[in-house]
mmCIF file of C-alpha atoms in Angstrom:
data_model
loop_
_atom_site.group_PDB
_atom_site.id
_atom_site.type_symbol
_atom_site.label_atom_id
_atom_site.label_comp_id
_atom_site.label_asym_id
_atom_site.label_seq_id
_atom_site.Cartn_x
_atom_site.Cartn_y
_atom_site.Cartn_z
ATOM 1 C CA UNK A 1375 66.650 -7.389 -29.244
ATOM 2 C CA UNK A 1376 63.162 -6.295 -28.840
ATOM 3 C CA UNK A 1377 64.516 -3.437 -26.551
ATOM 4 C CA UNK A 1378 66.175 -1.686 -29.557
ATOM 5 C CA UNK A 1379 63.060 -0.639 -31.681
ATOM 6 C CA UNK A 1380 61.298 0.423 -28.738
ATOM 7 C CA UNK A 1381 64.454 2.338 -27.652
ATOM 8 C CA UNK A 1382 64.627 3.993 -31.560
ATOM 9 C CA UNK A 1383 60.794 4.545 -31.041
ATOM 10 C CA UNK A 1384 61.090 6.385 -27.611
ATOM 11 C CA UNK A 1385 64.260 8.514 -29.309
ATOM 12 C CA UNK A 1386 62.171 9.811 -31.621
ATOM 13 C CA UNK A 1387 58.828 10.435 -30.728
ATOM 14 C CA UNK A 1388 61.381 12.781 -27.474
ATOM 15 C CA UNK A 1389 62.385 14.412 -30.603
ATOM 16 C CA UNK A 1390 59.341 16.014 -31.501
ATOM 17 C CA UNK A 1391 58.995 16.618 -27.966
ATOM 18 C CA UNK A 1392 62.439 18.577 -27.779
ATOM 19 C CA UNK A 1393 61.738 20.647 -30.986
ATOM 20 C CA UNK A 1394 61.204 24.314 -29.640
ATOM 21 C CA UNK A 1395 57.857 25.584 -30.959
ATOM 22 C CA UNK A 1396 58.811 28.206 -33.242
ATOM 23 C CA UNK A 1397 60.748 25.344 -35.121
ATOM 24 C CA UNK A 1398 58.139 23.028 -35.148
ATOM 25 C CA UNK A 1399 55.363 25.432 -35.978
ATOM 26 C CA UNK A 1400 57.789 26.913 -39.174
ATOM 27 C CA UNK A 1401 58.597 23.469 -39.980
ATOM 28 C CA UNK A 1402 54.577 22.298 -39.802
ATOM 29 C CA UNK A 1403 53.526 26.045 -41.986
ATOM 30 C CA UNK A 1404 55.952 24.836 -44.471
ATOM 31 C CA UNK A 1405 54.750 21.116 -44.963
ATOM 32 C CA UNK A 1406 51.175 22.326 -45.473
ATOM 33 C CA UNK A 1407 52.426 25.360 -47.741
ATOM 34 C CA UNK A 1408 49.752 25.827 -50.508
ATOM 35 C CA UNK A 1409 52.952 26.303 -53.207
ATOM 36 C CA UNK A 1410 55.773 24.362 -51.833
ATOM 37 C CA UNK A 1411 54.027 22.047 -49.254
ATOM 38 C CA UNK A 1412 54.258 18.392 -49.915
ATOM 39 C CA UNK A 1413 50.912 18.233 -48.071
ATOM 40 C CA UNK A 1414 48.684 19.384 -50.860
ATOM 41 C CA UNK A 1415 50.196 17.690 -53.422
ATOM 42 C CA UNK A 1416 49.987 14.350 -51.646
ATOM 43 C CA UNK A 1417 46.590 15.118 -51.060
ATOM 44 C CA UNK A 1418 45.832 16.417 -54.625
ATOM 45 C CA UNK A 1419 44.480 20.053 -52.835
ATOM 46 C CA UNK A 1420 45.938 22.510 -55.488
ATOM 47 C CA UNK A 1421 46.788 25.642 -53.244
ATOM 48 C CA UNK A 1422 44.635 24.894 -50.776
ATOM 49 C CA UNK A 1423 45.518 27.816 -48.147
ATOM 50 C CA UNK A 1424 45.096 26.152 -44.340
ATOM 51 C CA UNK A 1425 46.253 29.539 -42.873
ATOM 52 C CA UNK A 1426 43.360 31.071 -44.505
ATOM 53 C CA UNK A 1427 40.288 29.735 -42.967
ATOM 54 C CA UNK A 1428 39.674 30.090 -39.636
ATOM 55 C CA UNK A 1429 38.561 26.043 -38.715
ATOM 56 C CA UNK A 1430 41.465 25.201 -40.955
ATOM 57 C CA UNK A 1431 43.846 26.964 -39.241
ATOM 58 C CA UNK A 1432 42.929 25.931 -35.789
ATOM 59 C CA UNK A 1433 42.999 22.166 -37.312
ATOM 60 C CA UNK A 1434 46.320 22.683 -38.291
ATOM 61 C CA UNK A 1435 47.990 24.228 -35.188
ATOM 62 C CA UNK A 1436 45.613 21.500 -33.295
ATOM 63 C CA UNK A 1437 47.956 19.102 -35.195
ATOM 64 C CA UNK A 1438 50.907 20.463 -34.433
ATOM 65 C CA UNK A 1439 50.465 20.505 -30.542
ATOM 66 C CA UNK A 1440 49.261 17.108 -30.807
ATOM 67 C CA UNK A 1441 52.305 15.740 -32.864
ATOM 68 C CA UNK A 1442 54.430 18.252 -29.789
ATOM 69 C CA UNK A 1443 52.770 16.694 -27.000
ATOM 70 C CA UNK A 1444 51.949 13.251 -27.863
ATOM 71 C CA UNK A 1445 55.722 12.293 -26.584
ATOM 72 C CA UNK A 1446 55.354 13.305 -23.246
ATOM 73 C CA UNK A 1447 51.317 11.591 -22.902
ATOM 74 C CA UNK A 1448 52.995 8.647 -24.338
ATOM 75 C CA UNK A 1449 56.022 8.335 -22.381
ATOM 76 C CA UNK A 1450 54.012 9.113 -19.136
ATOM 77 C CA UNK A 1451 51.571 6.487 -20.195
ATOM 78 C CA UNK A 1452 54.066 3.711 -20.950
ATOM 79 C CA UNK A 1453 55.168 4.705 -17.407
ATOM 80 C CA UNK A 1454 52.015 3.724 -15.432
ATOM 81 C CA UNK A 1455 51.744 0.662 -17.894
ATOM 82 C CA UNK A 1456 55.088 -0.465 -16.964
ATOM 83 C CA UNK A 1457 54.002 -0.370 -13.434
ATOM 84 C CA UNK A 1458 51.191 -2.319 -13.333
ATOM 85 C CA UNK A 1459 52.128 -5.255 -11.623
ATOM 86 C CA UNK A 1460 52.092 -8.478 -13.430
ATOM 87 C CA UNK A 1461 50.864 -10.629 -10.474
ATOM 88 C CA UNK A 1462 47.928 -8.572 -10.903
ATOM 89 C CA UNK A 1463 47.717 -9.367 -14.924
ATOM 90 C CA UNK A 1464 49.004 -12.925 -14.298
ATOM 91 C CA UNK A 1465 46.209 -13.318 -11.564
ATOM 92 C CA UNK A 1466 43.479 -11.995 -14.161
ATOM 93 C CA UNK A 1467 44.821 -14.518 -16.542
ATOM 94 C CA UNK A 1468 44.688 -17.329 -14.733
ATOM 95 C CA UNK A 1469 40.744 -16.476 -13.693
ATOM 96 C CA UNK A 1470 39.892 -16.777 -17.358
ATOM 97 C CA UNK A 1471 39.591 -12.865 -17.924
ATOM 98 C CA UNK A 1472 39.841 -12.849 -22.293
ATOM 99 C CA UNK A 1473 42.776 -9.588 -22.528
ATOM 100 C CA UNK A 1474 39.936 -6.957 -23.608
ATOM 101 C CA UNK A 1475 38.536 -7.904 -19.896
ATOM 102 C CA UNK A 1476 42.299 -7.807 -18.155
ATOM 103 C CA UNK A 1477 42.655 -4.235 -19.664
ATOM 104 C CA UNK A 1478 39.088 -2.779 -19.159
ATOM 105 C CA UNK A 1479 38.954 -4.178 -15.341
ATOM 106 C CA UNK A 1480 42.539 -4.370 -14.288
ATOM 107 C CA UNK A 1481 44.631 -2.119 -16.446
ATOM 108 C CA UNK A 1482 42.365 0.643 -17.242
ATOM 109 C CA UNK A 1483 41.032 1.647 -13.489
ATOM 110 C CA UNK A 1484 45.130 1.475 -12.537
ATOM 111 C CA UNK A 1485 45.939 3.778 -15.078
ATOM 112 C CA UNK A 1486 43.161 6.027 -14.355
ATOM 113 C CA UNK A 1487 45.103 8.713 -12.086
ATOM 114 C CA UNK A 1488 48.199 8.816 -14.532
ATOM 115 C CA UNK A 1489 45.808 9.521 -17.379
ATOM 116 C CA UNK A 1490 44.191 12.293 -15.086
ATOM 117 C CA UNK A 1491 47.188 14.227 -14.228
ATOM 118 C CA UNK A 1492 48.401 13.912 -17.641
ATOM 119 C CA UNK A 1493 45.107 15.544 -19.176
ATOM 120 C CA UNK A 1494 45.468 18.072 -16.513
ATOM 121 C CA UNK A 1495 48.929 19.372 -17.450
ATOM 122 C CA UNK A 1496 47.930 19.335 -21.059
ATOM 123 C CA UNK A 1497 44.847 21.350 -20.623
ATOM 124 C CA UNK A 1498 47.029 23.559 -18.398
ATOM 125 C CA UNK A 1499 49.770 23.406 -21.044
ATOM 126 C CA UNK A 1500 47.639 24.048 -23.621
ATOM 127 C CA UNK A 1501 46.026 26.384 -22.170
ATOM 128 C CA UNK A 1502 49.428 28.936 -22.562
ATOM 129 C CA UNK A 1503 49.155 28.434 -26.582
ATOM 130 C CA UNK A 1504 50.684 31.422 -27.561
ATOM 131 C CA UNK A 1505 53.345 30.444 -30.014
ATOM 132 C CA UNK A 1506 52.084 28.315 -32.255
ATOM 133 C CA UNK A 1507 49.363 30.087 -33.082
ATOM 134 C CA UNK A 1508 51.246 33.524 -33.689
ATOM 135 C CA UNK A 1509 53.422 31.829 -35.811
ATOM 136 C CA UNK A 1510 51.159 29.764 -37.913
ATOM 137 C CA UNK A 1511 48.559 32.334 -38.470
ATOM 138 C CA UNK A 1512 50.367 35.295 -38.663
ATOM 139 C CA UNK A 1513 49.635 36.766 -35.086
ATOM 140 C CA UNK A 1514 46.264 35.789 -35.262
ATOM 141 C CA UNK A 1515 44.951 35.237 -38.414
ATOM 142 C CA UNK A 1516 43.023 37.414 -41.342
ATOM 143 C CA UNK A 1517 40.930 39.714 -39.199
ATOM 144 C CA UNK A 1518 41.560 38.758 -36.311
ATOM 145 C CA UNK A 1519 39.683 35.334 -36.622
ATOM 146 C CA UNK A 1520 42.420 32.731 -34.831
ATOM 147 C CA UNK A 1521 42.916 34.604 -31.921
ATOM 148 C CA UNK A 1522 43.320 32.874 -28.994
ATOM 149 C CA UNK A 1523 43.743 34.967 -25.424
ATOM 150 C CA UNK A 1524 47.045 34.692 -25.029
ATOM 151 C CA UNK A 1525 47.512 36.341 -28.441
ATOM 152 C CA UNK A 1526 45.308 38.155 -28.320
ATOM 153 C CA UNK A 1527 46.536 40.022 -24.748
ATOM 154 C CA UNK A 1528 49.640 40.280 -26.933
ATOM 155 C CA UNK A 1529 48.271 42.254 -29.517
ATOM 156 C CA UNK A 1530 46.619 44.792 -26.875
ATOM 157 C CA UNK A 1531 49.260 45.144 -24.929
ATOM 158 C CA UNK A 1532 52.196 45.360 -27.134
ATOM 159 C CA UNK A 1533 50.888 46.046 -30.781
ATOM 160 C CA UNK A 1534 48.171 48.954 -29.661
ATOM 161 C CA UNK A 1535 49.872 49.756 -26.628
ATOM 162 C CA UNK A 1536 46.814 49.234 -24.709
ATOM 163 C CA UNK A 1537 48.514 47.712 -21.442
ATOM 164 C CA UNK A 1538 45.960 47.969 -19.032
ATOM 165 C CA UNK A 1539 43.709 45.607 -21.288
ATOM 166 C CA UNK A 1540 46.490 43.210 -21.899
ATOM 167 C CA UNK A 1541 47.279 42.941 -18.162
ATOM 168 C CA UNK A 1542 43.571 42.370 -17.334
ATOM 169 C CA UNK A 1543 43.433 39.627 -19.992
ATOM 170 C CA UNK A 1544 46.098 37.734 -18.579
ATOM 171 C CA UNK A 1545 44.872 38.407 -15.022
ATOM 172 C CA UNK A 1546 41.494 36.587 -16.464
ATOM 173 C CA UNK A 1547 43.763 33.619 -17.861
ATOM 174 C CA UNK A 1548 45.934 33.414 -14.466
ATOM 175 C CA UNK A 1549 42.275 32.990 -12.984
ATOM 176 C CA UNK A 1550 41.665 30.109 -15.321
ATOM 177 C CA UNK A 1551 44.015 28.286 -14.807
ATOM 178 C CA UNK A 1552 44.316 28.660 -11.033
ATOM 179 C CA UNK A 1553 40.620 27.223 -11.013
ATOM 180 C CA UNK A 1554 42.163 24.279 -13.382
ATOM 181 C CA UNK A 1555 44.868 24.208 -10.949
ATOM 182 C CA UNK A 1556 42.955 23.700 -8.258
ATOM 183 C CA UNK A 1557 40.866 20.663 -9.562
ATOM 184 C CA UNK A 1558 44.223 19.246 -10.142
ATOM 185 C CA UNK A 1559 45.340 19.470 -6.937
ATOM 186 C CA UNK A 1560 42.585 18.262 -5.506
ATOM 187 C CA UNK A 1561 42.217 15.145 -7.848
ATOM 188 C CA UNK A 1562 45.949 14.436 -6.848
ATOM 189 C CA UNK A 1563 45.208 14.807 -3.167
ATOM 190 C CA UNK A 1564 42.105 12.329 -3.252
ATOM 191 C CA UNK A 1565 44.384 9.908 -5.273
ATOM 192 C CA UNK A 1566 47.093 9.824 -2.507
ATOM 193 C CA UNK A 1567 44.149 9.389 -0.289
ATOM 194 C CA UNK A 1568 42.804 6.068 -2.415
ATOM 195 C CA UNK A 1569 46.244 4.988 -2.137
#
């Protein structure tokens, strides 16, 4: 019985998950609306714009990619946790470790290169923002002041027909994230080695 509302849980948290981004970012511009949104009224804001300012903004879409990848982080996690052996837990147990102690000295450390490799794909994920942010700011915000590389290589290349900037912008990205690449490929490597 107990396997149904964690069953309903993992359903829809892969929901969220599964919702392209243009959906999810329309759906999220609409819920914090400053006419229509249920947001400000529940918060008694008025017509609070979050589009408008730039911390506001980046809070928002920051929510938004949060509330997209939190599934995958927490089905990941719930992965590793499952596979902690419970000899090991049992063991802990029976040597008088309180459960803050079983989790801090036992758990923690054995979840330590799932939670690595999952903070690596997001950052690397993340890193590729280029949706969310065009569609909750309106390709970039009021003057420019939400741009993030990705959109902004967008703008240069296909807006002011500037190619050769926009191709050295995402040459400068495909840099970045080969270096984070690399870190994560060698964190993976010394983990099979620990192993």
């Amino acid at each position: 019985m107990r396997a149904l509302p964690r069953l309903a849980l993992m359903l829809a948290a892969l929901g969220a998950w599964a919702t392209p981004a243009i959906t999810g970012s329309t759906v999220w511009v609409f819920l914090f609306d400053p006419d229509f949104g249920p947001v400000n009224r529940l918060l008694g804001l008025g017509d609070f714009s979050w589009t408008y300012g730039r911390y506001s903004a980046f809070a928002l879409v920051l929510l938004e990619v949060v509330w997209c990848s939190f599934p995958f982080v927490m089905v990941t996690v719930y992965a590793g946790i499952r596979a902690v052996p419970t000899e090991v837990l049992e063991a802990a147990a029976l040597d008088g470790a309180s459960q803050w102690r079983i989790w801090r000295s036992v758990t923690a450390p054995m979840l330590r290169p799932v939670l690595v490799v999952v903070t690596i794909q997001s950052i690397i994920w993340d890193f590729k923002l280029f949706t969310q942010i065009y569609v909750m700011t309106n390709g970039g915000g009021i003057a420019g002041q939400n741009l993030v590389l990705n959109v902004y290589a967008y703008q240069k290349a296909f807006a002011s027909s500037q190619y050769s900037l926009g191709s050295a912008i995402g040459v400068v990205m495909l840099l970045i994230l080969l270096a984070v690449t690399l870190v994560y490929l060698r964190l993976l490597r010394r983990q099979g080695e620990e192993l």
